[in-house]
mmCIF file of C-alpha atoms in Angstrom:
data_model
loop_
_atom_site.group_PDB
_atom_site.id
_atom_site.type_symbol
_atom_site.label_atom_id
_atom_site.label_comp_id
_atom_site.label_asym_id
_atom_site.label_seq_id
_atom_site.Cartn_x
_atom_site.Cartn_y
_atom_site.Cartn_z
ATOM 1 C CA UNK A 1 0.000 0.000 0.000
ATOM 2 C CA UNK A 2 1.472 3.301 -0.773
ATOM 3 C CA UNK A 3 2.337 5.643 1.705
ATOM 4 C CA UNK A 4 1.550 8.906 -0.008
ATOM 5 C CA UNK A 5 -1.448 10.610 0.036
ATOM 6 C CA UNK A 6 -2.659 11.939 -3.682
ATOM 7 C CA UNK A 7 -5.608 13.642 -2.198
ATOM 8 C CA UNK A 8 -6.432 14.792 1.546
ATOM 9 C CA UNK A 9 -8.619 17.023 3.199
ATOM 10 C CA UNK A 10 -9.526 17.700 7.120
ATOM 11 C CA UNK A 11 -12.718 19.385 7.788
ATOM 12 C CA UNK A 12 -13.148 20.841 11.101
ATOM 13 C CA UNK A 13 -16.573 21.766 12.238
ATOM 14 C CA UNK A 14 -16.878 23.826 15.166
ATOM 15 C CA UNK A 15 -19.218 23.196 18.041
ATOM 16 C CA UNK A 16 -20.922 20.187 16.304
ATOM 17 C CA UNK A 17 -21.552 17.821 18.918
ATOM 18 C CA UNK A 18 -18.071 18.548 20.018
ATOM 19 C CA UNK A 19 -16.452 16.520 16.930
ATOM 20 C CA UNK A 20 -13.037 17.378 16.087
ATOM 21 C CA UNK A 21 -13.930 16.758 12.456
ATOM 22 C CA UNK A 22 -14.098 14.766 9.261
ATOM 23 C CA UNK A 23 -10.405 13.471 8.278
ATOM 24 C CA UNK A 24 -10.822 11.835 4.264
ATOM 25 C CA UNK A 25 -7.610 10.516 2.861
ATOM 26 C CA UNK A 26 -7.314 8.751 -0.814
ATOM 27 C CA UNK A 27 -4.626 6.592 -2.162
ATOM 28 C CA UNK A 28 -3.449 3.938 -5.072
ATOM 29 C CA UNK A 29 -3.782 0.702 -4.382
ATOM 30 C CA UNK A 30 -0.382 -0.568 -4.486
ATOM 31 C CA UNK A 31 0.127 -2.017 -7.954
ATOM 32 C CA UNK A 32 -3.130 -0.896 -9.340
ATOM 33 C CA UNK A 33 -3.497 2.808 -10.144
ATOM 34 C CA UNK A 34 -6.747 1.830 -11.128
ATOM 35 C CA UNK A 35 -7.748 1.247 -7.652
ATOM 36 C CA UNK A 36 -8.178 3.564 -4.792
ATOM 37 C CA UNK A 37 -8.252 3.840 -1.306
ATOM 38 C CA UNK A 38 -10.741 5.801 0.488
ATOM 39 C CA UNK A 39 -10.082 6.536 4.587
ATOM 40 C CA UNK A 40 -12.744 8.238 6.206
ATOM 41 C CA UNK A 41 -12.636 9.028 10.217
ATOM 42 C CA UNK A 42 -14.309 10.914 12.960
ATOM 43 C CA UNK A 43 -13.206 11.814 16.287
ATOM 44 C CA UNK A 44 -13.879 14.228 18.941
ATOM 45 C CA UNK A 45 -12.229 16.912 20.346
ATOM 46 C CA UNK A 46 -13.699 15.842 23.866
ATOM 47 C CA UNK A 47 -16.110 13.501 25.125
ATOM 48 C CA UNK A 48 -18.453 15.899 27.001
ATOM 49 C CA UNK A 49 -21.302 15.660 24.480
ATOM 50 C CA UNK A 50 -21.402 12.241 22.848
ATOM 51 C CA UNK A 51 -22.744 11.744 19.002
ATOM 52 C CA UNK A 52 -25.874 10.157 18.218
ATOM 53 C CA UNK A 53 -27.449 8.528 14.924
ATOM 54 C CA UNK A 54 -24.524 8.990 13.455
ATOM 55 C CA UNK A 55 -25.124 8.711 9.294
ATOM 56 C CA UNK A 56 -22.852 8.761 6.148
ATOM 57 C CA UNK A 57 -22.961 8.108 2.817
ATOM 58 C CA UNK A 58 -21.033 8.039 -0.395
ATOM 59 C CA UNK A 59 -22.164 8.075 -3.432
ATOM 60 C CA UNK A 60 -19.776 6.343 -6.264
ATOM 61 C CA UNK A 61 -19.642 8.164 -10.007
ATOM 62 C CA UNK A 62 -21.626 4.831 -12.426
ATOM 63 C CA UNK A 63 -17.727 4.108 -13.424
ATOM 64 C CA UNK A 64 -16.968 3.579 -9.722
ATOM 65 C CA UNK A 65 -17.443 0.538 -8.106
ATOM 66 C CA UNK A 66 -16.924 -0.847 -4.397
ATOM 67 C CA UNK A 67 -14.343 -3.562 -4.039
ATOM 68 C CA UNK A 68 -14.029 -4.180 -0.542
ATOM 69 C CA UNK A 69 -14.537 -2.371 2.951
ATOM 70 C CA UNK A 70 -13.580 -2.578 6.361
ATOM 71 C CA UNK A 71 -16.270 -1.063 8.267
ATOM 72 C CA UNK A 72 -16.272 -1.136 12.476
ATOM 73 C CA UNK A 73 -19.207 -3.528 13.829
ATOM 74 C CA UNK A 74 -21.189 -1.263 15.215
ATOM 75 C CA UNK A 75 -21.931 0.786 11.825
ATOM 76 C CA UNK A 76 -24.876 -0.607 10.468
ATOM 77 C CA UNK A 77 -24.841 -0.518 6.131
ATOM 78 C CA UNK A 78 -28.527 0.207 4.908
ATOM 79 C CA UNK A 79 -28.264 -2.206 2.023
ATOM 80 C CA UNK A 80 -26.182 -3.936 -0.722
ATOM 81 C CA UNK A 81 -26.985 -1.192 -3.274
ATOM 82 C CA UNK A 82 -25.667 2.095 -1.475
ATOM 83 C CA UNK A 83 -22.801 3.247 1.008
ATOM 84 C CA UNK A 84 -25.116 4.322 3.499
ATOM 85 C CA UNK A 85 -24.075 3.696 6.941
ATOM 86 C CA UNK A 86 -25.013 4.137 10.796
ATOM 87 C CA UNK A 87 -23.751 4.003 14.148
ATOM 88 C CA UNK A 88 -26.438 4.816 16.756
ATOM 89 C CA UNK A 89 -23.753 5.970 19.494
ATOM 90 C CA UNK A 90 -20.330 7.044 18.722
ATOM 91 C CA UNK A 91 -18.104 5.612 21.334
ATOM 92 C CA UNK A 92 -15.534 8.141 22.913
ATOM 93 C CA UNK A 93 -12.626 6.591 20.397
ATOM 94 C CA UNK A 94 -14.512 8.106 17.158
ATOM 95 C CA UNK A 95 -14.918 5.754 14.415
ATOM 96 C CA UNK A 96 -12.559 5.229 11.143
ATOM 97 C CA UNK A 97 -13.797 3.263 7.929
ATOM 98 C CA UNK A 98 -11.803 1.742 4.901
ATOM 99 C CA UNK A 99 -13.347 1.217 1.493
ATOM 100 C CA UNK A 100 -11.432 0.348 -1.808
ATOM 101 C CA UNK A 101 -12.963 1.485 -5.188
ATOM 102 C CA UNK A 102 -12.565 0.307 -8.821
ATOM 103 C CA UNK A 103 -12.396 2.864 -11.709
ATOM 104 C CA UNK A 104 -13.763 0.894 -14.554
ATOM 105 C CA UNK A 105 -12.771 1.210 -18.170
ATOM 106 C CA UNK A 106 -9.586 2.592 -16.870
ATOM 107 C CA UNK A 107 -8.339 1.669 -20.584
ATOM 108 C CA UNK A 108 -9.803 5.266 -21.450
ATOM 109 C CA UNK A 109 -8.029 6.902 -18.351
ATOM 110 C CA UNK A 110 -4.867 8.110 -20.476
ATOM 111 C CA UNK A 111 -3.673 11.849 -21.820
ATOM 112 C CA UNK A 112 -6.001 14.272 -20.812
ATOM 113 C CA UNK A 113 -6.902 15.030 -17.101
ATOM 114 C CA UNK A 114 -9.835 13.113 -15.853
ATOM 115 C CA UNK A 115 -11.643 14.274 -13.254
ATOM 116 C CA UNK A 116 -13.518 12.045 -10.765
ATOM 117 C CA UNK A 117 -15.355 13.623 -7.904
ATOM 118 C CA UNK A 118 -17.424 11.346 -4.833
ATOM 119 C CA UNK A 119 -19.918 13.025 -3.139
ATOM 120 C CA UNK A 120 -20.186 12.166 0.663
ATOM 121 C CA UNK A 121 -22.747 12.983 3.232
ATOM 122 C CA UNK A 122 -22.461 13.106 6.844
ATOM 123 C CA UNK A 123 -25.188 13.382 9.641
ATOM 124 C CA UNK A 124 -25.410 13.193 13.409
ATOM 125 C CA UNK A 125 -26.921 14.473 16.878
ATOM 126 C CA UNK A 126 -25.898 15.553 20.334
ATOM 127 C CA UNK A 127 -27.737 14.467 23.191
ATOM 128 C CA UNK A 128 -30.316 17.379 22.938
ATOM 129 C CA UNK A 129 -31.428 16.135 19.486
ATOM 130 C CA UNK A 130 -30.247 19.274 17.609
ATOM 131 C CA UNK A 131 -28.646 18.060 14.129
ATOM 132 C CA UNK A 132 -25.948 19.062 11.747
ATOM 133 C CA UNK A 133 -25.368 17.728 8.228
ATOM 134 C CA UNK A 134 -22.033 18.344 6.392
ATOM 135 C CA UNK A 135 -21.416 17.878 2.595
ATOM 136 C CA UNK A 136 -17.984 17.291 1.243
ATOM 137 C CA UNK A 137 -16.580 16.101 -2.324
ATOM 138 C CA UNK A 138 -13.745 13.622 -2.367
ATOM 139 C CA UNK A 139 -12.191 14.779 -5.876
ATOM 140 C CA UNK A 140 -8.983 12.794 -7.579
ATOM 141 C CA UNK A 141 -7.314 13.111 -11.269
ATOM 142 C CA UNK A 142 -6.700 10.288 -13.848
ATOM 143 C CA UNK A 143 -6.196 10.706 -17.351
ATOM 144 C CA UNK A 144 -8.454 9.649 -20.400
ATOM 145 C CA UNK A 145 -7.839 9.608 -24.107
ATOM 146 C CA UNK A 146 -11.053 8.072 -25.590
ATOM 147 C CA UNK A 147 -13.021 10.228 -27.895
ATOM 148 C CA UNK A 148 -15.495 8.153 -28.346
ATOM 149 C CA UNK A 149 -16.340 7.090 -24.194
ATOM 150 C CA UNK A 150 -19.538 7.160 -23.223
ATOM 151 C CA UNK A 151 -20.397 7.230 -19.363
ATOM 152 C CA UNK A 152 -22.202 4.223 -18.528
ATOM 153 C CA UNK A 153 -25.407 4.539 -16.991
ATOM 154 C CA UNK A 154 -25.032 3.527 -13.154
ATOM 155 C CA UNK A 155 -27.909 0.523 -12.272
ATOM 156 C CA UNK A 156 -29.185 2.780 -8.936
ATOM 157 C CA UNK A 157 -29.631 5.803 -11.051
ATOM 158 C CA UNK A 158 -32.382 7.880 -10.199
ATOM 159 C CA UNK A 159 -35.509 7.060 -11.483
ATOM 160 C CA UNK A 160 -35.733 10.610 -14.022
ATOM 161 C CA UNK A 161 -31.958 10.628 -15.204
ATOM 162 C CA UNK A 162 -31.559 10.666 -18.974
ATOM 163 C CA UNK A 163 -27.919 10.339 -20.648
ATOM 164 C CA UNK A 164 -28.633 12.590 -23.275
ATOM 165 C CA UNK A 165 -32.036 14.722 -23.599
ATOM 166 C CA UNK A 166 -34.036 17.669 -23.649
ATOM 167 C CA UNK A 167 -36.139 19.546 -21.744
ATOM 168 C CA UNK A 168 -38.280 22.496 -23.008
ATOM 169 C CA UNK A 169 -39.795 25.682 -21.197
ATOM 170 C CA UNK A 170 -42.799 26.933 -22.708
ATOM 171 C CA UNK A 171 -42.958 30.033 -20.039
ATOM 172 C CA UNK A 172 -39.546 31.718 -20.896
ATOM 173 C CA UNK A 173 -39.146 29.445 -24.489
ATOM 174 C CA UNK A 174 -35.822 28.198 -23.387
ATOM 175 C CA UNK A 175 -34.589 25.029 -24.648
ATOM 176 C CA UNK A 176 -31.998 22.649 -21.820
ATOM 177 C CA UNK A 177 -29.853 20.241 -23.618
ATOM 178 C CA UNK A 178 -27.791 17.475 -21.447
ATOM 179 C CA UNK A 179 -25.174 15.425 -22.573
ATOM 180 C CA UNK A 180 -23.847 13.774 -19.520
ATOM 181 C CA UNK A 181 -22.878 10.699 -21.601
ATOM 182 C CA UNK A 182 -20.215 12.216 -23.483
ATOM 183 C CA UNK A 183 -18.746 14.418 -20.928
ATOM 184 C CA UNK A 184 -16.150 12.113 -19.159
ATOM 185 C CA UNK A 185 -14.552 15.611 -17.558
ATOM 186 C CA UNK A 186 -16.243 16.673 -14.404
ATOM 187 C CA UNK A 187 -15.021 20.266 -14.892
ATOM 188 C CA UNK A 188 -16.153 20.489 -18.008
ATOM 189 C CA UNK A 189 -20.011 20.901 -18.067
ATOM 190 C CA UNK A 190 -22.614 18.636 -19.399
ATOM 191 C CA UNK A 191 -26.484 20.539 -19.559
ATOM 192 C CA UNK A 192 -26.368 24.129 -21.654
ATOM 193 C CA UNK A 193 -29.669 26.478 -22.136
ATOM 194 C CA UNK A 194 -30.534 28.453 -25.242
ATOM 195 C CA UNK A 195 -33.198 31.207 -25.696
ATOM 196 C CA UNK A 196 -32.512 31.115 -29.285
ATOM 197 C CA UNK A 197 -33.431 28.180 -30.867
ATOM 198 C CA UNK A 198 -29.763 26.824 -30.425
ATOM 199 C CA UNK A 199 -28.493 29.688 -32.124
ATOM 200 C CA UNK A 200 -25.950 30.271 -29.108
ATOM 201 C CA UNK A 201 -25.754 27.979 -25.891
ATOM 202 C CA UNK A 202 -24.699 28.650 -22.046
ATOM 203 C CA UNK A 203 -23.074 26.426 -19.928
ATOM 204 C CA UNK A 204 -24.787 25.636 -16.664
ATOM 205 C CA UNK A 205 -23.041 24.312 -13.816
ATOM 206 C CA UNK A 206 -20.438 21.251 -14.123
ATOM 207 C CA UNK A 207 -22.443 19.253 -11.385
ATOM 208 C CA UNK A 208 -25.286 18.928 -13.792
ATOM 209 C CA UNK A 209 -25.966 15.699 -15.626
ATOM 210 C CA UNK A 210 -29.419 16.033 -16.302
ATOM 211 C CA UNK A 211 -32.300 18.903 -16.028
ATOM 212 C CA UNK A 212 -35.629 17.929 -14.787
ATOM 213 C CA UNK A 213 -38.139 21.188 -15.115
ATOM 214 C CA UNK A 214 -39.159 24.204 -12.929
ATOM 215 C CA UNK A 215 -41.896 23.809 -9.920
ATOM 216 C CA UNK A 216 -45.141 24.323 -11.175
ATOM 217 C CA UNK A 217 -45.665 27.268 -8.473
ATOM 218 C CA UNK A 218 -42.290 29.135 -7.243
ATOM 219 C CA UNK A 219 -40.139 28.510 -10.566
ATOM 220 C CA UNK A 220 -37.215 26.986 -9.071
ATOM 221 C CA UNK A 221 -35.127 24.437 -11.585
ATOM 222 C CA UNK A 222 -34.397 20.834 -10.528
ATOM 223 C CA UNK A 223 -32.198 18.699 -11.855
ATOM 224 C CA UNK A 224 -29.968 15.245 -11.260
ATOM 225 C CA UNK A 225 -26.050 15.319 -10.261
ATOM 226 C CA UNK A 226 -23.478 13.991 -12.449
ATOM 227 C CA UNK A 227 -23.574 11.005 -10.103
ATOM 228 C CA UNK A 228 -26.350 10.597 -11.565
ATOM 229 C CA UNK A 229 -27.905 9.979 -7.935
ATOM 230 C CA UNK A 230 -28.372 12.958 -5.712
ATOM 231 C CA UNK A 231 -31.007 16.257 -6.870
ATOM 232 C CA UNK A 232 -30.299 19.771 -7.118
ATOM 233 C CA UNK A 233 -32.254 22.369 -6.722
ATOM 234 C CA UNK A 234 -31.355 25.880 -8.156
ATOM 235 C CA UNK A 235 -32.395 28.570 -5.247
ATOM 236 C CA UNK A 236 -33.885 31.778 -6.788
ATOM 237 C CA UNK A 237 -32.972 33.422 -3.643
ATOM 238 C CA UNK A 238 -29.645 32.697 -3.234
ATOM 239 C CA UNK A 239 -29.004 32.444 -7.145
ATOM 240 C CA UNK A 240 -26.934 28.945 -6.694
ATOM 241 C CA UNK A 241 -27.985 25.196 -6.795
ATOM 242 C CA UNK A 242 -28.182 22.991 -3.753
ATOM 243 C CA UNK A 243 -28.485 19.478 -2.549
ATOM 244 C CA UNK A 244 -31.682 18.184 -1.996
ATOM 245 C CA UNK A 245 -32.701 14.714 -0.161
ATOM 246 C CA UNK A 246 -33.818 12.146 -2.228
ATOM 247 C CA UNK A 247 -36.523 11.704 0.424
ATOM 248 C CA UNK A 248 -37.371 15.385 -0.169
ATOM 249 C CA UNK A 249 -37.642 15.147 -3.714
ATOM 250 C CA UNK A 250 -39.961 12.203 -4.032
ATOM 251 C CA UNK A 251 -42.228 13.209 -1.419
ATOM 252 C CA UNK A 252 -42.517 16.905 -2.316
ATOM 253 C CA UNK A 253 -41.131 17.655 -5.090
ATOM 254 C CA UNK A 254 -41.488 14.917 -8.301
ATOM 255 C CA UNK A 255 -45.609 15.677 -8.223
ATOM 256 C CA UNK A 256 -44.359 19.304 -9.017
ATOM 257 C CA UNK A 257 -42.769 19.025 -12.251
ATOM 258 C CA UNK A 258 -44.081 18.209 -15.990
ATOM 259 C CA UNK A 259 -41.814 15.399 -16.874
ATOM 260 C CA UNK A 260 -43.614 15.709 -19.690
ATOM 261 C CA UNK A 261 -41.410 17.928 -21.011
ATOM 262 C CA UNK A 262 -38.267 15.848 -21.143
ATOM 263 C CA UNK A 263 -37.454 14.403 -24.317
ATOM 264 C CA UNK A 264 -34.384 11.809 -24.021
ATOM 265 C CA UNK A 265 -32.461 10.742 -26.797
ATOM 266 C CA UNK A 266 -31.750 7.134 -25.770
ATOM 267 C CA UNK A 267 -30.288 5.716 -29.151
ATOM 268 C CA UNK A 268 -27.940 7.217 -32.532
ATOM 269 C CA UNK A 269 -31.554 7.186 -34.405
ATOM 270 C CA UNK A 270 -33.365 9.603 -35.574
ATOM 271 C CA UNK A 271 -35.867 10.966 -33.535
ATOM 272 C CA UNK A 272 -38.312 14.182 -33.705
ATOM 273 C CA UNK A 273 -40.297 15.990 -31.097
ATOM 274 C CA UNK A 274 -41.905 19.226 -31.583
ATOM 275 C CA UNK A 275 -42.294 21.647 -28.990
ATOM 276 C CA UNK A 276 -45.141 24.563 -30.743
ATOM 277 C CA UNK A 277 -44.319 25.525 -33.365
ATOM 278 C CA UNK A 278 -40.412 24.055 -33.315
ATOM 279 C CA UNK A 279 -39.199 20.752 -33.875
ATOM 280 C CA UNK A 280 -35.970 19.559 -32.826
ATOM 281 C CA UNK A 281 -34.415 16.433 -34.194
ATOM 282 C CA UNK A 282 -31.293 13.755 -32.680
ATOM 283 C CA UNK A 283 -29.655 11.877 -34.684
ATOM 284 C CA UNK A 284 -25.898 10.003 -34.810
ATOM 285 C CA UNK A 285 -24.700 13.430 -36.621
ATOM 286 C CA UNK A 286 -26.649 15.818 -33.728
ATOM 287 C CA UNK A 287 -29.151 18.118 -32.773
ATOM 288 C CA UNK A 288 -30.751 19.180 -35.928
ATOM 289 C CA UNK A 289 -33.670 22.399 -35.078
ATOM 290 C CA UNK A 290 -36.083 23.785 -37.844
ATOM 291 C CA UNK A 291 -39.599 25.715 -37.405
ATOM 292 C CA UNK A 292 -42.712 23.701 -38.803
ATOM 293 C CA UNK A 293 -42.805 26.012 -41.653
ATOM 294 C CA UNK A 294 -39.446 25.256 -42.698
ATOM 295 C CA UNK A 295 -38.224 22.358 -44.536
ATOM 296 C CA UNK A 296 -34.543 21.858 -43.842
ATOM 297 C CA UNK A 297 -33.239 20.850 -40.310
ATOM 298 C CA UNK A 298 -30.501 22.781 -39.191
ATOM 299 C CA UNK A 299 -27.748 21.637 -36.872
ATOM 300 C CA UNK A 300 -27.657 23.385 -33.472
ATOM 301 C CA UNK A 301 -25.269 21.061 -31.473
ATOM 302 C CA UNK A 302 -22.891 18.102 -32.229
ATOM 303 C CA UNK A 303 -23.095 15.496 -29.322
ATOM 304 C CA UNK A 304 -19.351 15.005 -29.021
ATOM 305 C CA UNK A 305 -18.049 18.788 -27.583
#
């Protein structure tokens, strides 16, 4: 096992619970660069005020999977299909966890930088009940070279992810276009809006895989993570997007939106919908646009950016 640390981080959070912090360390597997190490550990700064319901989670890019863990026996995991764990009572020592991760089709992983980036969630109590959640991103860099890589779609997806798709706003006449399936880069972004008929697109946020619609009442935008797992929410308020539970989103939430509007293109076949007046057509070449008048399609975006 090597003994240097490619990525590390130490998160202190004052006067939760009297924790000292979150301590996340990630490594090569010795002999397989294609395998990493993941060290996560909490421990207090004193023992006054004990931790309860202690809760974390990961959650693994689709191209990420779990090899093997070394988790302490009084963590219960929530199931086979998730890194969701909890320990009811943190004992005075803290509690440290071990999990080793497989990046698959690490044949692709060469030349340019490749980004991966693993959400994690942490929750707990003190002995009054009051709560605190912290949100961190374990990030690391390997390098890819394939042109022609698709992200695979990950089996506990969420139920309204689409790999490549549109979604159309008939209030403001905006067009959202995601390609999360081509974009292998986390930095580089995968959804893009147009108020022009794809005349000119804007980037949205790298964290975006896939955009959902705006609630039917207050106009906020939801859409999935590029873990293709967790939902964001983009605050009108505060003008940025946050995390939202998944409990959240299917109890208050999914009712809200017009899925309707979502048009994926699963397969390199032609395929038209028409939104009004304006059709918009994906095939293996594109995203072809013309008006219902017109008789030529006209190429607005090539999948592969």
């Amino acid at each position: 096992m090597a003994t240097n640390s490619i990525w590390t981080t130490d998160v202190e959070i004052l006067g939760i619970a009297n924790l000292t912090g979150i301590g996340i360390a990630v490594w090569p597997f010795t002999g397989q660069i294609n395998v990493l190490n993941i060290s996560f550990q909490v421990t207090y700064n004193n023992i006054e005020d004990l931790a309860y319901n202690v809760l974390w989670e990961y959650f693994l890019p689709p191209f990420v999977t779990l090899q093997s863990e070394i988790t302490p026996l009084d963590a219960v995991k929530f199931d086979d299909n998730s890194l969701k764990y909890k320990i009811s009572k943190l004992q005075s020592n803290g509690t440290s966890q071990n999990i080793t991760v497989l990046v698959n089709n690490y044949k692709c992983f060469y030349g340019d930088s490749f980004n991966i980036e693993i959400p994690f969630k942490l929750y707990f109590e003190n002995s009054a009940a009051s709560s605190w959640n912290s949100f961190q991103v374990i990030r690391n860099s390997l390098k890819e070279d394939c042109k022609s890589f698709r992200l695979p779609i990950d089996q506990n997806h969420a139920t309204e992810y689409y790999g490549r798709g549109l979604y159309w706003d008939d209030i403001s006449s905006q067009i959202y276009l995601c390609i999360n399936q081509y974009v292998t880069s986390f930095q580089k972004p995968a959804c893009f809006s147009s108020q022009n008929d794809g005349l000119s697109w804007q980037a949205m946020d790298v964290r975006i895989a896939a955009v959902l619609g705006h609630h039917t009442s207050n106009r906020e935008l939801y859409a999935i993570h590029r873990n293709q797992k967790l939902y964001l929410m983009f605050h009108n308020l505060f003008k940025k997007w946050l995390v939202l539970t998944n409990n959240d989103f299917k109890k208050d939430i999914v009712n809200q939106l017009n899925l309707s509007k979502i048009k994926p293109y699963k397969e390199d076949v032609e395929y038209n919908v028409t939104f009004g007046t304006k059709q918009w057509m994906g095939n293996q070449d594109g995203l072809h646009f013309k008006n219902l008048t017109d008789s030529t399609w006209i190429r607005r975006f090539k999948w592969n950016v």
